[in-house]
Every structure is written in C-alpha cells, then in structure tokens.
Short mmCIF file of C-alpha atoms in Angstrom, two decimals:
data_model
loop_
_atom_site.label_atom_id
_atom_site.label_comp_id
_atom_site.label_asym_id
_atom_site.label_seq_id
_atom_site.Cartn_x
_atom_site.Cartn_y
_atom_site.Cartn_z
CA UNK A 1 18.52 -43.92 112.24
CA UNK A 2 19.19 -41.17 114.58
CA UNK A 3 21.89 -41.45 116.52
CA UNK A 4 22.08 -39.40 120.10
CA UNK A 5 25.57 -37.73 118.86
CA UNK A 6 23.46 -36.26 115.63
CA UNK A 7 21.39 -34.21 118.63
CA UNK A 8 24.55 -33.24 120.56
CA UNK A 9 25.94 -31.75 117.68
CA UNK A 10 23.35 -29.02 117.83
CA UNK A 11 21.52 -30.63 114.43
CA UNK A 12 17.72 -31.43 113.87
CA UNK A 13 16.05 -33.57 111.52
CA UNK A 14 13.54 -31.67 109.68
CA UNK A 15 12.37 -33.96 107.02
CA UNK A 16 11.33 -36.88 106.52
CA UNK A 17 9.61 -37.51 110.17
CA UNK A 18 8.72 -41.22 108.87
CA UNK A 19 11.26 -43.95 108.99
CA UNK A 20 9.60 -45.50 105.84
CA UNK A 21 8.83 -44.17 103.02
CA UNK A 22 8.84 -44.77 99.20
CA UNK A 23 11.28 -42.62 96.65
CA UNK A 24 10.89 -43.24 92.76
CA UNK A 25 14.24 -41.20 92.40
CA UNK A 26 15.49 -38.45 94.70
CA UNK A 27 15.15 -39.36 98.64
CA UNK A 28 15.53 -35.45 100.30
CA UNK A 29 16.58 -35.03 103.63
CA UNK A 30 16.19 -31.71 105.18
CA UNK A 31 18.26 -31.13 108.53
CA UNK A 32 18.74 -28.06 110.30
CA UNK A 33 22.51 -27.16 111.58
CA UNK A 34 22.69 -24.79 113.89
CA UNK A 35 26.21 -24.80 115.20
CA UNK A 36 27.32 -25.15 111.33
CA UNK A 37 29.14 -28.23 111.77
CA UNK A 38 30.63 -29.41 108.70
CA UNK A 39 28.66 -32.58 107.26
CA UNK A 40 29.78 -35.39 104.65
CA UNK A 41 26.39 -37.40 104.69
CA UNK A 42 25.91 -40.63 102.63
CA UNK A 43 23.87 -43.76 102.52
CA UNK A 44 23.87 -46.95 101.87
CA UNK A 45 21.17 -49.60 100.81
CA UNK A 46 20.08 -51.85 102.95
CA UNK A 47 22.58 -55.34 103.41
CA UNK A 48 25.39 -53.31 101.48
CA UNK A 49 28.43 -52.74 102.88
CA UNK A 50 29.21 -50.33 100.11
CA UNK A 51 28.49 -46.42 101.01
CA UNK A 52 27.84 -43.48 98.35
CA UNK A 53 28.25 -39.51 99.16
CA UNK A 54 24.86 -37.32 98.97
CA UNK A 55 24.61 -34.78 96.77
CA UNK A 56 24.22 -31.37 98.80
CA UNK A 57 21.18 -29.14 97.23
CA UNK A 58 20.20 -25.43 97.78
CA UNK A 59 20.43 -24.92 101.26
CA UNK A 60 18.76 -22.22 103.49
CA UNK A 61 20.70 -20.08 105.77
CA UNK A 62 24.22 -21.02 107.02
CA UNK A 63 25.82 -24.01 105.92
CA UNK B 1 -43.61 -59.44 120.18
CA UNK B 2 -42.48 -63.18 119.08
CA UNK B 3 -42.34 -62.05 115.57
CA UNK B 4 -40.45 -58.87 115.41
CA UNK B 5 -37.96 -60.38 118.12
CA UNK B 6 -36.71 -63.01 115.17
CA UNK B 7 -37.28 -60.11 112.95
CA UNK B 8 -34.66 -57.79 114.61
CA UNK B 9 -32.45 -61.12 114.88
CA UNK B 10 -32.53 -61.91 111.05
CA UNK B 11 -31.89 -58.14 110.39
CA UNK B 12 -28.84 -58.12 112.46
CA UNK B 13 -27.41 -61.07 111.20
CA UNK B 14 -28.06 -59.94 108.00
CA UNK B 15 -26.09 -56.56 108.51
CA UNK B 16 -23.50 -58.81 110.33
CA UNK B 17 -22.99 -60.88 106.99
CA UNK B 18 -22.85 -58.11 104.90
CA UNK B 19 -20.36 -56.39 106.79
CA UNK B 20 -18.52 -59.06 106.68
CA UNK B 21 -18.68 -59.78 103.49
CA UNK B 22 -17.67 -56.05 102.35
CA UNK B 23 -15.23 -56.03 105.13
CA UNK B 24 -13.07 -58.98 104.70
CA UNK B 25 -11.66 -58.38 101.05
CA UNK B 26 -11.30 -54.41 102.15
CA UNK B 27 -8.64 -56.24 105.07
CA UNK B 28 -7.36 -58.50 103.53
CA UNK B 29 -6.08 -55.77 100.64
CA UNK B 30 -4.82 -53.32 103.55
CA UNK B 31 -3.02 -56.01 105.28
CA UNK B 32 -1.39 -57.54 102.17
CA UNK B 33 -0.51 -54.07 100.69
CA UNK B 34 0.82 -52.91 104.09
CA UNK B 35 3.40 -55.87 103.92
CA UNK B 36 4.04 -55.46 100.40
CA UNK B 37 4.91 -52.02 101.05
CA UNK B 38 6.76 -52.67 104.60
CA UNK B 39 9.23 -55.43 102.70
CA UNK B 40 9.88 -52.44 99.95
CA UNK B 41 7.97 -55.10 97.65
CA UNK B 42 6.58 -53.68 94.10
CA UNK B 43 3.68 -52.08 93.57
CA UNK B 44 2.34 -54.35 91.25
CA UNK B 45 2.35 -56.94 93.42
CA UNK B 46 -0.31 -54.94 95.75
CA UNK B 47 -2.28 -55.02 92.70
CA UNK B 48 -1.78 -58.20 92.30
CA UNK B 49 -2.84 -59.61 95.37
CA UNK B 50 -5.75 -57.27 95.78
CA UNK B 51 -6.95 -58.90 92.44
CA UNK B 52 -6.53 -62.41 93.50
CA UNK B 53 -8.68 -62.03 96.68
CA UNK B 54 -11.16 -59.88 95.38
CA UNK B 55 -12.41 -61.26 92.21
CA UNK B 56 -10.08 -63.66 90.44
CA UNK B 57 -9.58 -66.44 92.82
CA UNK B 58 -13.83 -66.35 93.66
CA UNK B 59 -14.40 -66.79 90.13
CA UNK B 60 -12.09 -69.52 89.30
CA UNK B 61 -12.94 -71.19 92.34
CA UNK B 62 -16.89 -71.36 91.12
CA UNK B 63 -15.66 -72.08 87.57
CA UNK B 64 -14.16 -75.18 89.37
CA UNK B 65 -16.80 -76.62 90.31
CA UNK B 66 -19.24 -75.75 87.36
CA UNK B 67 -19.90 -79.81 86.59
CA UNK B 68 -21.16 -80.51 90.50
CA UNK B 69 -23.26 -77.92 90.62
CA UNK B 70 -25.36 -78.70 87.56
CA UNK B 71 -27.10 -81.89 89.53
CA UNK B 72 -27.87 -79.65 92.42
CA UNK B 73 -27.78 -75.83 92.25
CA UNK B 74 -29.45 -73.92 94.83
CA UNK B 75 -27.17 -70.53 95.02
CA UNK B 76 -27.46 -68.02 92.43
CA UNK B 77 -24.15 -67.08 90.52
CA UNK B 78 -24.02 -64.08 92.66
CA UNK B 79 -24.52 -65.85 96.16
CA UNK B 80 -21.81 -68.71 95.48
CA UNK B 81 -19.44 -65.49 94.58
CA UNK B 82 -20.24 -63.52 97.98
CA UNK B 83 -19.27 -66.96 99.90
CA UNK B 84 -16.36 -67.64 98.05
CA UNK B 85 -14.91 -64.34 98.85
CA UNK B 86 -16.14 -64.61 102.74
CA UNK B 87 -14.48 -67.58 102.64
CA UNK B 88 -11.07 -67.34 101.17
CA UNK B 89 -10.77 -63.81 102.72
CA UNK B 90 -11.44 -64.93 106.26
CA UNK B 91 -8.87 -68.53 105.75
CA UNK B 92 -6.24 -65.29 104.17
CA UNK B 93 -7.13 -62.83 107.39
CA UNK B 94 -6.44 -65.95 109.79
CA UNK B 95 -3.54 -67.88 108.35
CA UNK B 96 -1.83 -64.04 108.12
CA UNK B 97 -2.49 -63.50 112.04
CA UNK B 98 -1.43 -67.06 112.42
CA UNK B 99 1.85 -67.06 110.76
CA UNK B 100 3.39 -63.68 110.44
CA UNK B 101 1.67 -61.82 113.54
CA UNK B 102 4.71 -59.51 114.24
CA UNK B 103 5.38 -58.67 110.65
CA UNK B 104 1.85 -58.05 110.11
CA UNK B 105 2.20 -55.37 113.33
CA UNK B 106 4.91 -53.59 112.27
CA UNK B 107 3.80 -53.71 108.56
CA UNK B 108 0.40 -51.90 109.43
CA UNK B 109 1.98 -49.48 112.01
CA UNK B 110 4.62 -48.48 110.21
CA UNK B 111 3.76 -48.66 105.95
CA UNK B 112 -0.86 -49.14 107.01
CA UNK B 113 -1.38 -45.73 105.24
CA UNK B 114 0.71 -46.34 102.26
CA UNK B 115 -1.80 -45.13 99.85
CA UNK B 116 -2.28 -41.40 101.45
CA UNK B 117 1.89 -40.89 101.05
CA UNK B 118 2.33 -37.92 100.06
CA UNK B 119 -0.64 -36.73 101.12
CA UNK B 120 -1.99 -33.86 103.74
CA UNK B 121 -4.55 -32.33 105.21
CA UNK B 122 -7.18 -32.52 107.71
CA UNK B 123 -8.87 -35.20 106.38
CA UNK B 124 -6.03 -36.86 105.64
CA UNK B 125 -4.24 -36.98 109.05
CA UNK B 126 -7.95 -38.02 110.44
CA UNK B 127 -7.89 -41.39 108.27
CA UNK B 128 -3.87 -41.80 109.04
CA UNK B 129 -5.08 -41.88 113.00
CA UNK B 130 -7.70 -43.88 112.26
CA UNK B 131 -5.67 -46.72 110.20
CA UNK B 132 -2.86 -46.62 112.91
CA UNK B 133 -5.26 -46.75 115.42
CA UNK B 134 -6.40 -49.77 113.66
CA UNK B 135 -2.84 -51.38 114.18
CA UNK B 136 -2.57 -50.78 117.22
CA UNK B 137 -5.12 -53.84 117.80
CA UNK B 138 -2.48 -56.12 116.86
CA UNK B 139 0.15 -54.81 119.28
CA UNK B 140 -1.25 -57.38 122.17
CA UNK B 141 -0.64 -60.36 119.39
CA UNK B 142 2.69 -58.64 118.25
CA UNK B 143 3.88 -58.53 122.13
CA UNK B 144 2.66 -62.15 122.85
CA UNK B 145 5.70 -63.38 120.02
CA UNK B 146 7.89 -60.77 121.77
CA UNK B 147 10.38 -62.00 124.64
CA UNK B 148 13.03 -59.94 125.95
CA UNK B 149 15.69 -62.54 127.58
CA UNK B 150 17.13 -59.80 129.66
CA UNK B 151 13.64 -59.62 131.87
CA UNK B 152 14.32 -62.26 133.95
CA UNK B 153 16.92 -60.02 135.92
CA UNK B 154 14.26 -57.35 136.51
CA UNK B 155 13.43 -56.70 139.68
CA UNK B 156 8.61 -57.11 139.56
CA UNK B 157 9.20 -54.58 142.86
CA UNK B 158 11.24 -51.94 141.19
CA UNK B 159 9.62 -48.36 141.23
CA UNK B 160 8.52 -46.29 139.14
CA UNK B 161 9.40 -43.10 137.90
CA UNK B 162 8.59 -40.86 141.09
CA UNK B 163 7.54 -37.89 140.74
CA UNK B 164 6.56 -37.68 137.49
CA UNK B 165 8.48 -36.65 134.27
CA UNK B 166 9.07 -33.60 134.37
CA UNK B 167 11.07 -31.30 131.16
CA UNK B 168 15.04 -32.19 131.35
CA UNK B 169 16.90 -28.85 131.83
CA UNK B 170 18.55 -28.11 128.37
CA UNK B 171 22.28 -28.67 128.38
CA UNK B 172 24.94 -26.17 126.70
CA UNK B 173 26.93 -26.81 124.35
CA UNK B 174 30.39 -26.66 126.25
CA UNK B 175 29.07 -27.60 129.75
CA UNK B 176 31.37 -29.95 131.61
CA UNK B 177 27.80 -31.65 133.69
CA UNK B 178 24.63 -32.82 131.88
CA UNK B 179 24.18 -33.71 128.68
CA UNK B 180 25.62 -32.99 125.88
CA UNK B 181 28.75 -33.54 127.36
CA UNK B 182 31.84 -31.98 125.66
CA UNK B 183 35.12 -33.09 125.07
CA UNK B 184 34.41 -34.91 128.97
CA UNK B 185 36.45 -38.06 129.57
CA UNK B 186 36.53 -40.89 132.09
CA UNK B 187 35.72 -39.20 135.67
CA UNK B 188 39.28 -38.59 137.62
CA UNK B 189 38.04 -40.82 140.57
CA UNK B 190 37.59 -43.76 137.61
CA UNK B 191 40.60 -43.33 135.43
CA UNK B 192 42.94 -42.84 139.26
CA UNK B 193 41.17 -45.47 141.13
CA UNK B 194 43.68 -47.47 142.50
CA UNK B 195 43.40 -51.86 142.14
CA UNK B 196 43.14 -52.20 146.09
CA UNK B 197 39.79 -50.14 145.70
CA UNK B 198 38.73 -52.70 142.64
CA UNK B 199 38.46 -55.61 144.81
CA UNK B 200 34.24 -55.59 145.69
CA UNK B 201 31.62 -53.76 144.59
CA UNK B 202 31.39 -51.89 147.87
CA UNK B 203 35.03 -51.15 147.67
CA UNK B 204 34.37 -49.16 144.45
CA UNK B 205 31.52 -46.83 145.21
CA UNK B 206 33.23 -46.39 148.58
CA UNK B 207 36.12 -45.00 146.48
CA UNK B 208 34.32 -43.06 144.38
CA UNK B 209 31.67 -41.76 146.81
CA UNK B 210 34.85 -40.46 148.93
CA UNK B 211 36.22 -38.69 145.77
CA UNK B 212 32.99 -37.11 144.26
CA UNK B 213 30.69 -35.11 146.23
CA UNK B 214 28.44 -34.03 143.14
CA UNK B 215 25.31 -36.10 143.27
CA UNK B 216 25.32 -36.11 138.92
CA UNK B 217 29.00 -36.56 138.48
CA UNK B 218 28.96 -39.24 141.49
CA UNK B 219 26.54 -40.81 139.46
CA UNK B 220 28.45 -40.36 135.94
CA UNK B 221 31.55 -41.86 137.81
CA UNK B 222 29.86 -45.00 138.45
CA UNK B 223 28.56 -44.83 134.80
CA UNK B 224 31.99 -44.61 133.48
CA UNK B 225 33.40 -47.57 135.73
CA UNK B 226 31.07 -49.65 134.19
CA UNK B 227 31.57 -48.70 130.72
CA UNK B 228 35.35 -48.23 130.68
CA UNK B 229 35.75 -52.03 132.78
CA UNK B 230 33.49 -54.20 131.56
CA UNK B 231 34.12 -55.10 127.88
CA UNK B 232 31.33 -56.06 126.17
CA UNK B 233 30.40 -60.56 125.54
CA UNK B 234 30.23 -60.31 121.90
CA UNK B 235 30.84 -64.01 120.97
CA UNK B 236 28.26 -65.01 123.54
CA UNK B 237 25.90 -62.47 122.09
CA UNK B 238 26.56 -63.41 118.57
CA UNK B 239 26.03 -67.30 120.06
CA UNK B 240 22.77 -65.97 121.34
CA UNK B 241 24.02 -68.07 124.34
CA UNK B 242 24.03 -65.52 127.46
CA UNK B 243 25.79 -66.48 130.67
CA UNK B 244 24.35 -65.29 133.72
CA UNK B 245 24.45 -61.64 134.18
CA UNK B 246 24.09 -60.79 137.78
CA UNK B 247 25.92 -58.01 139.31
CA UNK B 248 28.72 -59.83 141.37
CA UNK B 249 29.55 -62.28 138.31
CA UNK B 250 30.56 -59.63 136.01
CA UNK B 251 32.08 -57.85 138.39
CA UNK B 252 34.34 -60.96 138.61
CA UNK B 253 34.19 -61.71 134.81
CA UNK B 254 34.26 -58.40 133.93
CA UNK B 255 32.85 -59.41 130.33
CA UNK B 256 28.94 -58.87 130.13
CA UNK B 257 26.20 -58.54 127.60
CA UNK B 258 23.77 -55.29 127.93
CA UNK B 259 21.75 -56.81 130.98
CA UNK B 260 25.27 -57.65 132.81
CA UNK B 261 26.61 -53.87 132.29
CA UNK B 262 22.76 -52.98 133.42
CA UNK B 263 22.81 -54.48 136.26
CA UNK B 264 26.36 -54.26 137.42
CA UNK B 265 25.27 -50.06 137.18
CA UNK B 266 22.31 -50.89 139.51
CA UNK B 267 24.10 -52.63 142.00
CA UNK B 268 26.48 -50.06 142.11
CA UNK B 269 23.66 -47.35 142.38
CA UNK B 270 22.22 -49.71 145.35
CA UNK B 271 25.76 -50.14 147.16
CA UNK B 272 25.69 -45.93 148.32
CA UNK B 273 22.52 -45.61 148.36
CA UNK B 274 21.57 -43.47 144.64
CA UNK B 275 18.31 -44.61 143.14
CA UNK B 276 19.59 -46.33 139.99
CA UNK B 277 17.04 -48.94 138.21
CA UNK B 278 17.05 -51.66 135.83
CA UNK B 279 15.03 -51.20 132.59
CA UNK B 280 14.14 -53.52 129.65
CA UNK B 281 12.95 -52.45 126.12
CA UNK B 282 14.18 -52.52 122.24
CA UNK B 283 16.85 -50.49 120.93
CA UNK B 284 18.01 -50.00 117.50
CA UNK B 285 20.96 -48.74 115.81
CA UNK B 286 21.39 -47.94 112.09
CA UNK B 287 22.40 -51.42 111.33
CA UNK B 288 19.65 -53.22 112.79
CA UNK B 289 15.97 -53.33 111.78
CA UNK B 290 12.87 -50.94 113.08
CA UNK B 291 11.91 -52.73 115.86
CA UNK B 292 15.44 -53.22 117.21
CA UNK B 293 16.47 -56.16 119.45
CA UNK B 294 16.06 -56.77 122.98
CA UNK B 295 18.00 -54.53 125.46
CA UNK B 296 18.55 -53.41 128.54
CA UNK B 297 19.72 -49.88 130.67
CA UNK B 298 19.39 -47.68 133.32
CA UNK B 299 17.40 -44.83 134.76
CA UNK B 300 18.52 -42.99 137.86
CA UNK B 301 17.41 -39.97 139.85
CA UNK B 302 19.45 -37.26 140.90
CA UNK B 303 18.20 -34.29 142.23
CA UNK B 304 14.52 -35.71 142.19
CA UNK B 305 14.59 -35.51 138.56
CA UNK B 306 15.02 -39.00 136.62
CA UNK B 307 17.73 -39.41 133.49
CA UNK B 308 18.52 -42.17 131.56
CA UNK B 309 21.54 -43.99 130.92
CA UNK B 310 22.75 -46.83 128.58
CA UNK B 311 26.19 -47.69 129.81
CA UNK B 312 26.77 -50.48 127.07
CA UNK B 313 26.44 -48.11 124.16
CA UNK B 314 28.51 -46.11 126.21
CA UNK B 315 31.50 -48.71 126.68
CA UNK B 316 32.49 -49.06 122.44
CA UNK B 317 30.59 -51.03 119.54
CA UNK B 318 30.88 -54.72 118.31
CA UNK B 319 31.09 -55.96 114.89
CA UNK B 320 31.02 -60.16 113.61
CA UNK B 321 34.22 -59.54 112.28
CA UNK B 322 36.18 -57.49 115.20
CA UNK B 323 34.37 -58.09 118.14
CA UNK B 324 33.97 -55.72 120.48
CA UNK B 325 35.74 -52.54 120.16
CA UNK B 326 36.31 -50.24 123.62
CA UNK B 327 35.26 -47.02 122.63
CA UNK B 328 34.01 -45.15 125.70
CA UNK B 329 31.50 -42.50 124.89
CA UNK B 330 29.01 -39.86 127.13
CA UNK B 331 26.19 -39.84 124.02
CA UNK B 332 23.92 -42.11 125.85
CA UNK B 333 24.54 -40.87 129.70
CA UNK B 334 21.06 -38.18 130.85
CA UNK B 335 20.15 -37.79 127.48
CA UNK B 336 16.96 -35.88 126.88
CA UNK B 337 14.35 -38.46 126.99
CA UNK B 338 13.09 -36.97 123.19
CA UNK B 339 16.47 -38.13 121.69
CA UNK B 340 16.71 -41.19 123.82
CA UNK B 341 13.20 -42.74 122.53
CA UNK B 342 14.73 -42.41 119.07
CA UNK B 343 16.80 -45.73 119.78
CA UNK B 344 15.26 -47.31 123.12
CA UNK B 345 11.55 -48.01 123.63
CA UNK B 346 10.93 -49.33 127.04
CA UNK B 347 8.19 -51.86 128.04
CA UNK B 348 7.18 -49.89 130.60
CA UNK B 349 5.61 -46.75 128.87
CA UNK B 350 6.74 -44.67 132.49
CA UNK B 351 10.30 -45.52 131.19
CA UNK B 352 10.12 -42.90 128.32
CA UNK B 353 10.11 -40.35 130.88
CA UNK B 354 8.18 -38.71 128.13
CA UNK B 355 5.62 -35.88 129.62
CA UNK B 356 3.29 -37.57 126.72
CA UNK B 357 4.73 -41.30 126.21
CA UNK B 358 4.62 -42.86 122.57
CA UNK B 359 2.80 -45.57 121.33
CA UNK B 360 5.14 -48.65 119.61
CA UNK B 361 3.81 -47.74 116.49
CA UNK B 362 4.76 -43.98 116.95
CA UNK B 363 8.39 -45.52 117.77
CA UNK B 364 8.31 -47.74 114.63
CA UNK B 365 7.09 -44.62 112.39
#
C-alpha cells in the first residue's frame, strides 16, 4: 500500500504496478529515489505482527 | 415462410444451448480460479475444482443413476453428460453470485487474468481488457452489497467538480504552500487562536478569516483546526456504533469519526463562504484489505482549481490496543489527485478529479 508520504518523499514505484500477484520465492520491488532518501524497507505477511528487513539488490543509479 | 421461420428458431436455440453448454464450465473455472487465486489459495486446488465441474462430478452423477435408467433410457451417454454439466455449472454460476457477490467482484477484477501473469504483449494486454472488462459486469451486484454509513450526511444537492479537472500544479520540494508540504506545522492563526474565539463555529472562521488573507492557507487553517481539535471516536468506531456526526455536535463533542471531522471541515468551509464539499468513498491503508472500508473527506476549490483533503488521516492514527493517537500530519491536505486515488476511491467518479477517472477494478488492481 502506497502511502501519500512515499510520493512526498520524491520516490516512485516502478514495479510491481499490480497489488496482487503470485511469488514462488523472490517478490522484487523496483522504486525509483530521486531525492536519495535513505530507505530501510521490510514486509510483513499478512495477519502478522512480526516484520522482516528486505534484502537490497543491484541498484541503478544513486542510492 | 412457416417452415423456415421454426427453422431459424430451432437453429438459434440450438446455438443458444450450445453456447451454453461450452460456456458455463469455461465460467465456472474462471470464476473459481479467480477466487482461488484472490484468497492466495493453491494452485492445485484450481485444478481441482476445474476437474470437479468439468468432467468428474457429470460422470459420477450419471454413474448414479445407472440402475433407473436401464427401465427407461432415452438420452445417449453423451447427451445425459452435456446436461449434467449445464446443469451443475449453471446451480455453481448462481449459488456463487448468490452468496459471495462481492468476493466474486473483487476476485475477477483484481486476480480474473491469473493465468496470463507474467505474461506481455499485444495480444496479451487485449485478452487482460477483455477479462476485466468482463468483471466489470459484476460491479452493479458488488455495489448493491456495498453501503457506506457515512452517506446519509451527504448533501443529494452538492455540486460537482466545476470546471473540470484540470492538472494540479506540481509542488517543490521545500515550498511552504501546496503540497508536499515541508517541515509545515499547525497554521499560526490555529496553534494562537485564543478560547474566546473557540466558542461557535462562526467564531472560528471569523478568527481565522481575520488572520489569513491567503485563499490556500485560509483554507489549510481551517484544515488544521479540524485535525489538531477533534480527536478521533475510536471506541465508537471499533463498536461500529456511530453517534451522530453533524457539524455543530462535534464541534461540541469534539470527538468524531471520519464523517464528523468531514463535515465539521464543510461547515467551516460554508461559515466564510470557501467552497468546501463533503465526499464519500473507500479508503485503504496498509493494514486493511483492497477494497478498504467506508470513508469520508473533503474537496475544496481555491483559486478555481479543486484539491482534496482528508482531515482525519490528517489528525493521528488509531490502533485496538491504543486508541487513537494525535499525530497531526499535511500528507493528505491538496494532494495530487494521482497519489490520492491510491488510498480513496470516491463514489462519485467526478471526485477523482482525475483528467481520465479509474474504474473500481483499476483501483483494486
């Protein structure tokens, strides 16, 4: 979910554009971060409290 | 002429049966799957249930009733098959649309082309359109189930969005007016505002229209008195059990559930004359599920340009545990209508303030 303060930050969602969708391992998310804000993303599965870091890949351009 | 009349009649009934006949099971798989796939069900179970309505249960249905049908048989194996399936697809197709109607809508809009994931290309994107265009049949039934409590404070005379949409100006990072607003607190004429101006509503936007001349910041004070006064109603909303929410009565409660902050904000708008409206929709948050619960905030136009607002997000958040917790925030005040339709999907479509509105599905997806 999206929230408004992810936008004011400068960053954009680049992939995935679906709010469903099926993983058999690795879910990617691509965002772009224009101002270079620094991120600690993680996620959490659905009904769980509980919260786990993502691990950062290769990124493009400035971090 | 007699003749070929019944003739044409018989072929078209014909062509209607077979249709159906192909068409049923061919639904009856999509919708099932779709669900399967919208609950995050396995695969297998797709399979599964694709099997059962499409040959298994036909077969063991005819096996059934192998003894009767040996005094009088008139269908061929192959006939009593074909009406077996009608049949049990049709009773599947209805007691679906019967029972889950809403799940079935969101299912199909949001997981109806699971078997093309991963998948691209013209031909592709054509069938995706065509499947969600499909869904979008159901929204009527889906909308029939759906009833927003906070309508019954909406005014049926209220305008619309006059002129049209038109592109927000792009804020700056950094600007001190529009949005996104930086490092911008509680407007001075708010967080000053002495109690003998508190005592009406008039009273309030007298003080504040007397202290801001800005049309956008005149309109962001009386944002911020709502969100920074009223505290949010969270054991009533977690009762489901909402008081009334009329303007006056939370001014004097001062506690309020998203059509009580709404509202208070329009009356406010109304009291010095800025064009501030009422609006009902869905929102969701990252907690909550696609189709998000039933909501209500604010549009107003300033400068002949309409924005949005959602002073209730604005005033903090609420958790079962905690409550409510005052956090006062600018995220949700004139953002661009792009990032707004993220989380809030109006009932009226002019609400988006999109220059090309979204579908509910497109919201969903």
């Amino acid at each position: 979910m999206m929230k408004a303060q992810f936008f004011a930050e400068g960053m954009r969602l680049v992939a995935s554009m679906r709010s469903q969708s099926d993983t058999h391992q690795t879910a990617v998310i691509q965002l772009q971060n224009l101002n270079q804000r620094w991120l600690l993303p993680s996620y959490s599965l659905k009904g769980s409290t509980q919260a786990e870091h993502c691990l950062e890949s290769a990124t493009q351009g400035p971090k | 002429m007699r003749f070929l009349f019944l003739k044409l009649l018989v072929l078209i009934t014909r062509t209607l049966f077979y249709l159906a006949v192909f068409l049923s099971p061919v639904l009856s798989v999509w919708l099932a799957s779709s669900v399967v796939a919208y609950i995050n069900g396995p695969r297998l179970l797709t399979v599964f249930s694709g099997i059962l309505l499409f040959p298994l249960v036909p077969i063991l249905w005819d096996m059934r009733g192998r003894k009767r049908r040996k005094e009088l048989g008139i269908l061929t194996w192959g006939d009593r098959i074909v009406l077996r399936t009608l049949v049990l697809n049709l009773a599947f197709l209805f007691l679906l649309l019967a029972l889950r109607p809403q799940t079935l809508f969101l299912a199909l809009s949001t997981r109806g082309d699971w078997f093309l994931d991963g998948m691209q290309g013209p031909q592709v994107e054509l069938a995706r359109t065509g499947l969600f265009t499909l869904s979008r049949g159901l929204e009527g039934l889906y909308l029939r189930f759906h009833n927003n409590p906070f309508d019954q404070y909406a005014d049926t005379t209220q305008v619309k969005p006059q002129p049209a949409p038109q592109p927000q100006p792009a804020g700056q990072a950094g600007q001190s007016k529009g949005w996104p607003w930086t490092e911008v607190g509680l407007h001075p004429a708010v967080d000053n505002m002495p109690p003998s101006a508190e005592t009406s509503i008039a009273s309030v936007t007298q003080y504040i229209a007397s202290q801001e001349k800005d049309p956008m910041l005149r309109v962001k004070a009386l944002h911020d008195y709502v969100a920074d006064r009223i505290a949010y109603d969270a054991p009533n909303y977690f009762a489901g059990n909402y008081p009334p929410q009329d303007a006056e009565m939370v001014f004097q409660r001062r506690v309020a559930v998203c059509a009580g902050y709404a509202k208070l904000l329009e009356a406010l708008g109304q009291s010095i004359g800025e064009e501030i409206v009422y609006v009902t929709g869905d929102s969701r948050n990252s907690t909550s599920d696609l189709e998000g619960q039933s909501h209500a905030w604010n549009a107003a136009k300033i400068n002949r340009q309409w924005y949005l607002i959602d002073p209730t997000w604005n005033s903090g958040y609420v958790d079962r545990s905690t409550g409510f917790t005052k956090a006062y925030k600018t995220d949700y005040l004139f953002p661009p209508p792009e990032v707004r339709g993220i989380s809030h999907f109006p009932e009226d479509q002019a609400w988006q303030l999109r220059l090309q509105p979204i579908t509910r599905g497109e919201f969903l997806r």
